[in-house]
Amino acid sequence: LVGSEMCKETGKLYLNKVNASTKKNNRIIIRKSYTPDQISNSINKEENDSFSNRNLNELTSLYEKARYSDGEITKADVENAKRILDDK
């Protein structure tokens, strides 16, 4: 994967996690105007699982790096995002 593809892959993994969380728990409220941190906080507040919360926070950081920063997303970043999702 090249840089832009790795950014897209990281974003896809993040959105899959967010969508899975909101489908699992209908009390999670996410507004279109929410930032990734606000989305993470909304999910974390309802899930009450410190391991899952830590993983979501880490995945959110990777997503923000891919989406908003000039920093390069590496293959290791994408693999880390996949590992986070596998840890559940």
PDB file of N, CA and C in Angstrom:
ATOM      1  N   LEU A   1       0.838  -1.196   0.000  1.00  0.00           N
ATOM      2  CA  LEU A   1       0.000   0.000   0.000  1.00  0.00           C
ATOM      3  C   LEU A   1       0.876   1.249   0.000  1.00  0.00           C
ATOM      4  N   VAL A   2       0.479   2.227  -0.770  1.00  0.00           N
ATOM      5  CA  VAL A   2       1.177   3.509  -0.752  1.00  0.00           C
ATOM      6  C   VAL A   2       0.526   4.415   0.274  1.00  0.00           C
ATOM      7  N   GLY A   3       1.144   5.566   0.538  1.00  0.00           N
ATOM      8  CA  GLY A   3       0.699   6.456   1.608  1.00  0.00           C
ATOM      9  C   GLY A   3      -0.783   6.778   1.623  1.00  0.00           C
ATOM     10  N   SER A   4      -1.337   7.232   0.480  1.00  0.00           N
ATOM     11  CA  SER A   4      -2.750   7.612   0.471  1.00  0.00           C
ATOM     12  C   SER A   4      -3.657   6.396   0.683  1.00  0.00           C
ATOM     13  N   GLU A   5      -3.248   5.251   0.177  1.00  0.00           N
ATOM     14  CA  GLU A   5      -4.033   4.030   0.391  1.00  0.00           C
ATOM     15  C   GLU A   5      -4.002   3.612   1.859  1.00  0.00           C
ATOM     16  N   MET A   6      -2.867   3.810   2.522  1.00  0.00           N
ATOM     17  CA  MET A   6      -2.773   3.473   3.941  1.00  0.00           C
ATOM     18  C   MET A   6      -3.642   4.412   4.773  1.00  0.00           C
ATOM     19  N   CYS A   7      -3.722   5.677   4.356  1.00  0.00           N
ATOM     20  CA  CYS A   7      -4.611   6.621   5.044  1.00  0.00           C
ATOM     21  C   CYS A   7      -6.058   6.169   4.901  1.00  0.00           C
ATOM     22  N   LYS A   8      -6.440   5.784   3.690  1.00  0.00           N
ATOM     23  CA  LYS A   8      -7.806   5.312   3.451  1.00  0.00           C
ATOM     24  C   LYS A   8      -8.096   4.049   4.249  1.00  0.00           C
ATOM     25  N   GLU A   9      -7.140   3.144   4.299  1.00  0.00           N
ATOM     26  CA  GLU A   9      -7.307   1.889   5.039  1.00  0.00           C
ATOM     27  C   GLU A   9      -7.488   2.167   6.532  1.00  0.00           C
ATOM     28  N   THR A  10      -6.692   3.075   7.070  1.00  0.00           N
ATOM     29  CA  THR A  10      -6.815   3.444   8.479  1.00  0.00           C
ATOM     30  C   THR A  10      -8.183   4.058   8.753  1.00  0.00           C
ATOM     31  N   GLY A  11      -8.643   4.937   7.867  1.00  0.00           N
ATOM     32  CA  GLY A  11      -9.964   5.547   8.017  1.00  0.00           C
ATOM     33  C   GLY A  11     -11.070   4.512   7.956  1.00  0.00           C
ATOM     34  N   LYS A  12     -10.931   3.560   7.061  1.00  0.00           N
ATOM     35  CA  LYS A  12     -11.933   2.498   6.937  1.00  0.00           C
ATOM     36  C   LYS A  12     -12.003   1.654   8.206  1.00  0.00           C
ATOM     37  N   LEU A  13     -10.858   1.324   8.768  1.00  0.00           N
ATOM     38  CA  LEU A  13     -10.821   0.537  10.002  1.00  0.00           C
ATOM     39  C   LEU A  13     -11.467   1.307  11.154  1.00  0.00           C
ATOM     40  N   TYR A  14     -11.166   2.594  11.240  1.00  0.00           N
ATOM     41  CA  TYR A  14     -11.743   3.441  12.281  1.00  0.00           C
ATOM     42  C   TYR A  14     -13.273   3.497  12.137  1.00  0.00           C
ATOM     43  N   LEU A  15     -13.749   3.751  10.931  1.00  0.00           N
ATOM     44  CA  LEU A  15     -15.195   3.849  10.716  1.00  0.00           C
ATOM     45  C   LEU A  15     -15.891   2.519  10.977  1.00  0.00           C
ATOM     46  N   ASN A  16     -15.238   1.416  10.648  1.00  0.00           N
ATOM     47  CA  ASN A  16     -15.812   0.099  10.949  1.00  0.00           C
ATOM     48  C   ASN A  16     -16.005  -0.071  12.450  1.00  0.00           C
ATOM     49  N   LYS A  17     -15.021   0.365  13.232  1.00  0.00           N
ATOM     50  CA  LYS A  17     -15.109   0.266  14.694  1.00  0.00           C
ATOM     51  C   LYS A  17     -16.238   1.152  15.222  1.00  0.00           C
ATOM     52  N   VAL A  18     -16.321   2.376  14.727  1.00  0.00           N
ATOM     53  CA  VAL A  18     -17.368   3.296  15.174  1.00  0.00           C
ATOM     54  C   VAL A  18     -18.741   2.727  14.820  1.00  0.00           C
ATOM     55  N   ASN A  19     -18.896   2.261  13.593  1.00  0.00           N
ATOM     56  CA  ASN A  19     -20.182   1.700  13.169  1.00  0.00           C
ATOM     57  C   ASN A  19     -20.559   0.463  13.978  1.00  0.00           C
ATOM     58  N   ALA A  20     -19.590  -0.397  14.243  1.00  0.00           N
ATOM     59  CA  ALA A  20     -19.862  -1.597  15.043  1.00  0.00           C
ATOM     60  C   ALA A  20     -20.303  -1.218  16.451  1.00  0.00           C
ATOM     61  N   SER A  21     -19.664  -0.217  17.031  1.00  0.00           N
ATOM     62  CA  SER A  21     -20.021   0.217  18.386  1.00  0.00           C
ATOM     63  C   SER A  21     -21.425   0.798  18.439  1.00  0.00           C
ATOM     64  N   THR A  22     -21.779   1.603  17.440  1.00  0.00           N
ATOM     65  CA  THR A  22     -23.107   2.227  17.466  1.00  0.00           C
ATOM     66  C   THR A  22     -24.210   1.214  17.165  1.00  0.00           C
ATOM     67  N   LYS A  23     -23.907   0.202  16.382  1.00  0.00           N
ATOM     68  CA  LYS A  23     -24.903  -0.840  16.128  1.00  0.00           C
ATOM     69  C   LYS A  23     -25.116  -1.703  17.361  1.00  0.00           C
ATOM     70  N   LYS A  24     -24.035  -1.915  18.118  1.00  0.00           N
ATOM     71  CA  LYS A  24     -24.095  -2.749  19.315  1.00  0.00           C
ATOM     72  C   LYS A  24     -24.814  -2.049  20.468  1.00  0.00           C
ATOM     73  N   ASN A  25     -24.734  -0.725  20.503  1.00  0.00           N
ATOM     74  CA  ASN A  25     -25.293   0.029  21.622  1.00  0.00           C
ATOM     75  C   ASN A  25     -26.024   1.258  21.091  1.00  0.00           C
ATOM     76  N   ASN A  26     -27.350   1.212  21.103  1.00  0.00           N
ATOM     77  CA  ASN A  26     -28.114   2.320  20.534  1.00  0.00           C
ATOM     78  C   ASN A  26     -28.150   3.557  21.436  1.00  0.00           C
ATOM     79  N   ARG A  27     -27.543   3.488  22.606  1.00  0.00           N
ATOM     80  CA  ARG A  27     -27.468   4.669  23.476  1.00  0.00           C
ATOM     81  C   ARG A  27     -26.327   5.599  23.073  1.00  0.00           C
ATOM     82  N   ILE A  28     -25.445   5.126  22.209  1.00  0.00           N
ATOM     83  CA  ILE A  28     -24.333   5.956  21.749  1.00  0.00           C
ATOM     84  C   ILE A  28     -24.880   6.973  20.759  1.00  0.00           C
ATOM     85  N   ILE A  29     -24.657   8.227  21.076  1.00  0.00           N
ATOM     86  CA  ILE A  29     -25.134   9.313  20.216  1.00  0.00           C
ATOM     87  C   ILE A  29     -23.926   9.956  19.537  1.00  0.00           C
ATOM     88  N   ILE A  30     -23.987   9.970  18.213  1.00  0.00           N
ATOM     89  CA  ILE A  30     -22.920  10.595  17.438  1.00  0.00           C
ATOM     90  C   ILE A  30     -23.572  11.555  16.443  1.00  0.00           C
ATOM     91  N   ARG A  31     -23.191  12.790  16.550  1.00  0.00           N
ATOM     92  CA  ARG A  31     -23.711  13.816  15.648  1.00  0.00           C
ATOM     93  C   ARG A  31     -22.717  14.040  14.496  1.00  0.00           C
ATOM     94  N   LYS A  32     -23.227  14.471  13.363  1.00  0.00           N
ATOM     95  CA  LYS A  32     -22.363  14.704  12.200  1.00  0.00           C
ATOM     96  C   LYS A  32     -21.265  15.719  12.489  1.00  0.00           C
ATOM     97  N   SER A  33     -21.528  16.629  13.407  1.00  0.00           N
ATOM     98  CA  SER A  33     -20.560  17.678  13.718  1.00  0.00           C
ATOM     99  C   SER A  33     -19.463  17.229  14.678  1.00  0.00           C
ATOM    100  N   TYR A  34     -19.568  16.025  15.220  1.00  0.00           N
ATOM    101  CA  TYR A  34     -18.586  15.548  16.197  1.00  0.00           C
ATOM    102  C   TYR A  34     -17.208  15.349  15.572  1.00  0.00           C
ATOM    103  N   THR A  35     -16.205  15.707  16.349  1.00  0.00           N
ATOM    104  CA  THR A  35     -14.821  15.418  15.965  1.00  0.00           C
ATOM    105  C   THR A  35     -14.524  13.965  16.317  1.00  0.00           C
ATOM    106  N   PRO A  36     -13.424  13.408  15.810  1.00  0.00           N
ATOM    107  CA  PRO A  36     -13.077  12.043  16.197  1.00  0.00           C
ATOM    108  C   PRO A  36     -12.950  11.864  17.716  1.00  0.00           C
ATOM    109  N   ASP A  37     -12.397  12.862  18.400  1.00  0.00           N
ATOM    110  CA  ASP A  37     -12.280  12.764  19.861  1.00  0.00           C
ATOM    111  C   ASP A  37     -13.650  12.743  20.529  1.00  0.00           C
ATOM    112  N   GLN A  38     -14.580  13.539  20.037  1.00  0.00           N
ATOM    113  CA  GLN A  38     -15.922  13.541  20.600  1.00  0.00           C
ATOM    114  C   GLN A  38     -16.632  12.210  20.338  1.00  0.00           C
ATOM    115  N   ILE A  39     -16.411  11.641  19.172  1.00  0.00           N
ATOM    116  CA  ILE A  39     -16.978  10.324  18.854  1.00  0.00           C
ATOM    117  C   ILE A  39     -16.416   9.284  19.808  1.00  0.00           C
ATOM    118  N   SER A  40     -15.120   9.303  19.985  1.00  0.00           N
ATOM    119  CA  SER A  40     -14.454   8.365  20.897  1.00  0.00           C
ATOM    120  C   SER A  40     -14.992   8.517  22.317  1.00  0.00           C
ATOM    121  N   ASN A  41     -15.131   9.759  22.781  1.00  0.00           N
ATOM    122  CA  ASN A  41     -15.650  10.002  24.131  1.00  0.00           C
ATOM    123  C   ASN A  41     -17.076   9.497  24.284  1.00  0.00           C
ATOM    124  N   SER A  42     -17.894   9.703  23.260  1.00  0.00           N
ATOM    125  CA  SER A  42     -19.290   9.258  23.300  1.00  0.00           C
ATOM    126  C   SER A  42     -19.368   7.728  23.402  1.00  0.00           C
ATOM    127  N   ILE A  43     -18.544   7.051  22.626  1.00  0.00           N
ATOM    128  CA  ILE A  43     -18.527   5.584  22.662  1.00  0.00           C
ATOM    129  C   ILE A  43     -17.967   5.098  23.996  1.00  0.00           C
ATOM    130  N   ASN A  44     -16.856   5.679  24.428  1.00  0.00           N
ATOM    131  CA  ASN A  44     -16.219   5.260  25.682  1.00  0.00           C
ATOM    132  C   ASN A  44     -17.144   5.433  26.879  1.00  0.00           C
ATOM    133  N   LYS A  45     -17.931   6.492  26.875  1.00  0.00           N
ATOM    134  CA  LYS A  45     -18.850   6.764  27.989  1.00  0.00           C
ATOM    135  C   LYS A  45     -19.883   5.647  28.133  1.00  0.00           C
ATOM    136  N   GLU A  46     -20.314   5.080  27.014  1.00  0.00           N
ATOM    137  CA  GLU A  46     -21.351   4.047  27.042  1.00  0.00           C
ATOM    138  C   GLU A  46     -20.793   2.633  27.178  1.00  0.00           C
ATOM    139  N   GLU A  47     -19.572   2.401  26.738  1.00  0.00           N
ATOM    140  CA  GLU A  47     -19.044   1.030  26.744  1.00  0.00           C
ATOM    141  C   GLU A  47     -18.459   0.611  28.090  1.00  0.00           C
ATOM    142  N   ASN A  48     -17.942   1.541  28.859  1.00  0.00           N
ATOM    143  CA  ASN A  48     -17.440   1.240  30.212  1.00  0.00           C
ATOM    144  C   ASN A  48     -16.497   0.044  30.274  1.00  0.00           C
ATOM    145  N   ASP A  49     -15.613  -0.048  29.327  1.00  0.00           N
ATOM    146  CA  ASP A  49     -14.633  -1.131  29.295  1.00  0.00           C
ATOM    147  C   ASP A  49     -13.270  -0.493  29.051  1.00  0.00           C
ATOM    148  N   SER A  50     -12.425  -0.456  30.068  1.00  0.00           N
ATOM    149  CA  SER A  50     -11.175   0.289  29.958  1.00  0.00           C
ATOM    150  C   SER A  50     -10.264  -0.241  28.851  1.00  0.00           C
ATOM    151  N   PHE A  51     -10.255  -1.560  28.621  1.00  0.00           N
ATOM    152  CA  PHE A  51      -9.431  -2.129  27.559  1.00  0.00           C
ATOM    153  C   PHE A  51      -9.940  -1.670  26.193  1.00  0.00           C
ATOM    154  N   SER A  52     -11.243  -1.761  25.993  1.00  0.00           N
ATOM    155  CA  SER A  52     -11.855  -1.328  24.741  1.00  0.00           C
ATOM    156  C   SER A  52     -11.686   0.181  24.550  1.00  0.00           C
ATOM    157  N   ASN A  53     -11.835   0.943  25.621  1.00  0.00           N
ATOM    158  CA  ASN A  53     -11.671   2.394  25.552  1.00  0.00           C
ATOM    159  C   ASN A  53     -10.256   2.772  25.147  1.00  0.00           C
ATOM    160  N   ARG A  54      -9.279   2.107  25.733  1.00  0.00           N
ATOM    161  CA  ARG A  54      -7.874   2.373  25.417  1.00  0.00           C
ATOM    162  C   ARG A  54      -7.611   2.075  23.938  1.00  0.00           C
ATOM    163  N   ASN A  55      -8.155   0.953  23.448  1.00  0.00           N
ATOM    164  CA  ASN A  55      -7.986   0.593  22.048  1.00  0.00           C
ATOM    165  C   ASN A  55      -8.643   1.612  21.124  1.00  0.00           C
ATOM    166  N   LEU A  56      -9.856   2.057  21.475  1.00  0.00           N
ATOM    167  CA  LEU A  56     -10.539   3.046  20.645  1.00  0.00           C
ATOM    168  C   LEU A  56      -9.771   4.355  20.639  1.00  0.00           C
ATOM    169  N   ASN A  57      -9.244   4.762  21.773  1.00  0.00           N
ATOM    170  CA  ASN A  57      -8.462   6.002  21.833  1.00  0.00           C
ATOM    171  C   ASN A  57      -7.229   5.905  20.944  1.00  0.00           C
ATOM    172  N   GLU A  58      -6.579   4.751  20.960  1.00  0.00           N
ATOM    173  CA  GLU A  58      -5.396   4.540  20.127  1.00  0.00           C
ATOM    174  C   GLU A  58      -5.777   4.541  18.646  1.00  0.00           C
ATOM    175  N   LEU A  59      -6.873   3.892  18.308  1.00  0.00           N
ATOM    176  CA  LEU A  59      -7.349   3.865  16.929  1.00  0.00           C
ATOM    177  C   LEU A  59      -7.756   5.267  16.469  1.00  0.00           C
ATOM    178  N   THR A  60      -8.385   6.025  17.349  1.00  0.00           N
ATOM    179  CA  THR A  60      -8.762   7.406  17.027  1.00  0.00           C
ATOM    180  C   THR A  60      -7.526   8.244  16.734  1.00  0.00           C
ATOM    181  N   SER A  61      -6.483   8.063  17.512  1.00  0.00           N
ATOM    182  CA  SER A  61      -5.230   8.800  17.276  1.00  0.00           C
ATOM    183  C   SER A  61      -4.641   8.456  15.910  1.00  0.00           C
ATOM    184  N   LEU A  62      -4.668   7.177  15.553  1.00  0.00           N
ATOM    185  CA  LEU A  62      -4.170   6.768  14.240  1.00  0.00           C
ATOM    186  C   LEU A  62      -5.029   7.367  13.123  1.00  0.00           C
ATOM    187  N   TYR A  63      -6.346   7.377  13.324  1.00  0.00           N
ATOM    188  CA  TYR A  63      -7.249   7.959  12.327  1.00  0.00           C
ATOM    189  C   TYR A  63      -6.966   9.455  12.172  1.00  0.00           C
ATOM    190  N   GLU A  64      -6.813  10.158  13.285  1.00  0.00           N
ATOM    191  CA  GLU A  64      -6.530  11.590  13.215  1.00  0.00           C
ATOM    192  C   GLU A  64      -5.201  11.855  12.512  1.00  0.00           C
ATOM    193  N   LYS A  65      -4.228  11.013  12.760  1.00  0.00           N
ATOM    194  CA  LYS A  65      -2.939  11.142  12.079  1.00  0.00           C
ATOM    195  C   LYS A  65      -3.128  10.967  10.574  1.00  0.00           C
ATOM    196  N   ALA A  66      -3.907   9.973  10.194  1.00  0.00           N
ATOM    197  CA  ALA A  66      -4.134   9.699   8.767  1.00  0.00           C
ATOM    198  C   ALA A  66      -4.950  10.807   8.115  1.00  0.00           C
ATOM    199  N   ARG A  67      -5.928  11.307   8.816  1.00  0.00           N
ATOM    200  CA  ARG A  67      -6.887  12.247   8.221  1.00  0.00           C
ATOM    201  C   ARG A  67      -6.412  13.693   8.269  1.00  0.00           C
ATOM    202  N   TYR A  68      -5.783  14.092   9.356  1.00  0.00           N
ATOM    203  CA  TYR A  68      -5.550  15.519   9.569  1.00  0.00           C
ATOM    204  C   TYR A  68      -4.087  15.950   9.598  1.00  0.00           C
ATOM    205  N   SER A  69      -3.159  15.040   9.782  1.00  0.00           N
ATOM    206  CA  SER A  69      -1.775  15.470   9.956  1.00  0.00           C
ATOM    207  C   SER A  69      -0.989  15.319   8.656  1.00  0.00           C
ATOM    208  N   ASP A  70       0.148  15.973   8.637  1.00  0.00           N
ATOM    209  CA  ASP A  70       1.060  15.823   7.511  1.00  0.00           C
ATOM    210  C   ASP A  70       1.956  14.608   7.713  1.00  0.00           C
ATOM    211  N   GLY A  71       1.847  13.990   8.899  1.00  0.00           N
ATOM    212  CA  GLY A  71       2.658  12.804   9.187  1.00  0.00           C
ATOM    213  C   GLY A  71       2.278  11.654   8.278  1.00  0.00           C
ATOM    214  N   GLU A  72       3.246  10.856   7.959  1.00  0.00           N
ATOM    215  CA  GLU A  72       3.023   9.731   7.056  1.00  0.00           C
ATOM    216  C   GLU A  72       2.451   8.531   7.808  1.00  0.00           C
ATOM    217  N   ILE A  73       1.464   7.897   7.214  1.00  0.00           N
ATOM    218  CA  ILE A  73       0.923   6.651   7.763  1.00  0.00           C
ATOM    219  C   ILE A  73       1.743   5.508   7.185  1.00  0.00           C
ATOM    220  N   THR A  74       2.283   4.723   8.059  1.00  0.00           N
ATOM    221  CA  THR A  74       3.142   3.622   7.622  1.00  0.00           C
ATOM    222  C   THR A  74       2.361   2.312   7.612  1.00  0.00           C
ATOM    223  N   LYS A  75       2.978   1.328   7.028  1.00  0.00           N
ATOM    224  CA  LYS A  75       2.374  -0.009   7.042  1.00  0.00           C
ATOM    225  C   LYS A  75       2.213  -0.478   8.491  1.00  0.00           C
ATOM    226  N   ALA A  76       3.178  -0.127   9.337  1.00  0.00           N
ATOM    227  CA  ALA A  76       3.107  -0.496  10.754  1.00  0.00           C
ATOM    228  C   ALA A  76       1.885   0.146  11.421  1.00  0.00           C
ATOM    229  N   ASP A  77       1.549   1.383  11.038  1.00  0.00           N
ATOM    230  CA  ASP A  77       0.358   2.048  11.580  1.00  0.00           C
ATOM    231  C   ASP A  77      -0.908   1.280  11.203  1.00  0.00           C
ATOM    232  N   VAL A  78      -0.996   0.868   9.940  1.00  0.00           N
ATOM    233  CA  VAL A  78      -2.169   0.114   9.476  1.00  0.00           C
ATOM    234  C   VAL A  78      -2.244  -1.223  10.199  1.00  0.00           C
ATOM    235  N   GLU A  79      -1.114  -1.889  10.343  1.00  0.00           N
ATOM    236  CA  GLU A  79      -1.087  -3.170  11.060  1.00  0.00           C
ATOM    237  C   GLU A  79      -1.493  -2.976  12.520  1.00  0.00           C
ATOM    238  N   ASN A  80      -1.063  -1.877  13.120  1.00  0.00           N
ATOM    239  CA  ASN A  80      -1.434  -1.571  14.500  1.00  0.00           C
ATOM    240  C   ASN A  80      -2.942  -1.362  14.610  1.00  0.00           C
ATOM    241  N   ALA A  81      -3.524  -0.648  13.644  1.00  0.00           N
ATOM    242  CA  ALA A  81      -4.982  -0.442  13.644  1.00  0.00           C
ATOM    243  C   ALA A  81      -5.715  -1.783  13.531  1.00  0.00           C
ATOM    244  N   LYS A  82      -5.216  -2.658  12.690  1.00  0.00           N
ATOM    245  CA  LYS A  82      -5.839  -3.993  12.540  1.00  0.00           C
ATOM    246  C   LYS A  82      -5.714  -4.782  13.836  1.00  0.00           C
ATOM    247  N   ARG A  83      -4.553  -4.671  14.474  1.00  0.00           N
ATOM    248  CA  ARG A  83      -4.339  -5.383  15.756  1.00  0.00           C
ATOM    249  C   ARG A  83      -5.320  -4.884  16.813  1.00  0.00           C
ATOM    250  N   ILE A  84      -5.515  -3.569  16.845  1.00  0.00           N
ATOM    251  CA  ILE A  84      -6.445  -2.982  17.809  1.00  0.00           C
ATOM    252  C   ILE A  84      -7.831  -3.555  17.610  1.00  0.00           C
ATOM    253  N   LEU A  85      -8.267  -3.646  16.372  1.00  0.00           N
ATOM    254  CA  LEU A  85      -9.604  -4.191  16.103  1.00  0.00           C
ATOM    255  C   LEU A  85      -9.691  -5.661  16.445  1.00  0.00           C
ATOM    256  N   ASP A  86      -8.608  -6.387  16.238  1.00  0.00           N
ATOM    257  CA  ASP A  86      -8.614  -7.816  16.566  1.00  0.00           C
ATOM    258  C   ASP A  86      -8.619  -8.064  18.065  1.00  0.00           C
ATOM    259  N   ASP A  87      -8.069  -7.119  18.849  1.00  0.00           N
ATOM    260  CA  ASP A  87      -8.009  -7.269  20.309  1.00  0.00           C
ATOM    261  C   ASP A  87      -9.377  -7.204  20.954  1.00  0.00           C
ATOM    262  N   LYS A  88     -10.234  -6.387  20.420  1.00  0.00           N
ATOM    263  CA  LYS A  88     -11.595  -6.170  20.952  1.00  0.00           C
ATOM    264  C   LYS A  88     -11.606  -6.378  22.431  1.00  0.00           C
TER     265      LYS A  88
END
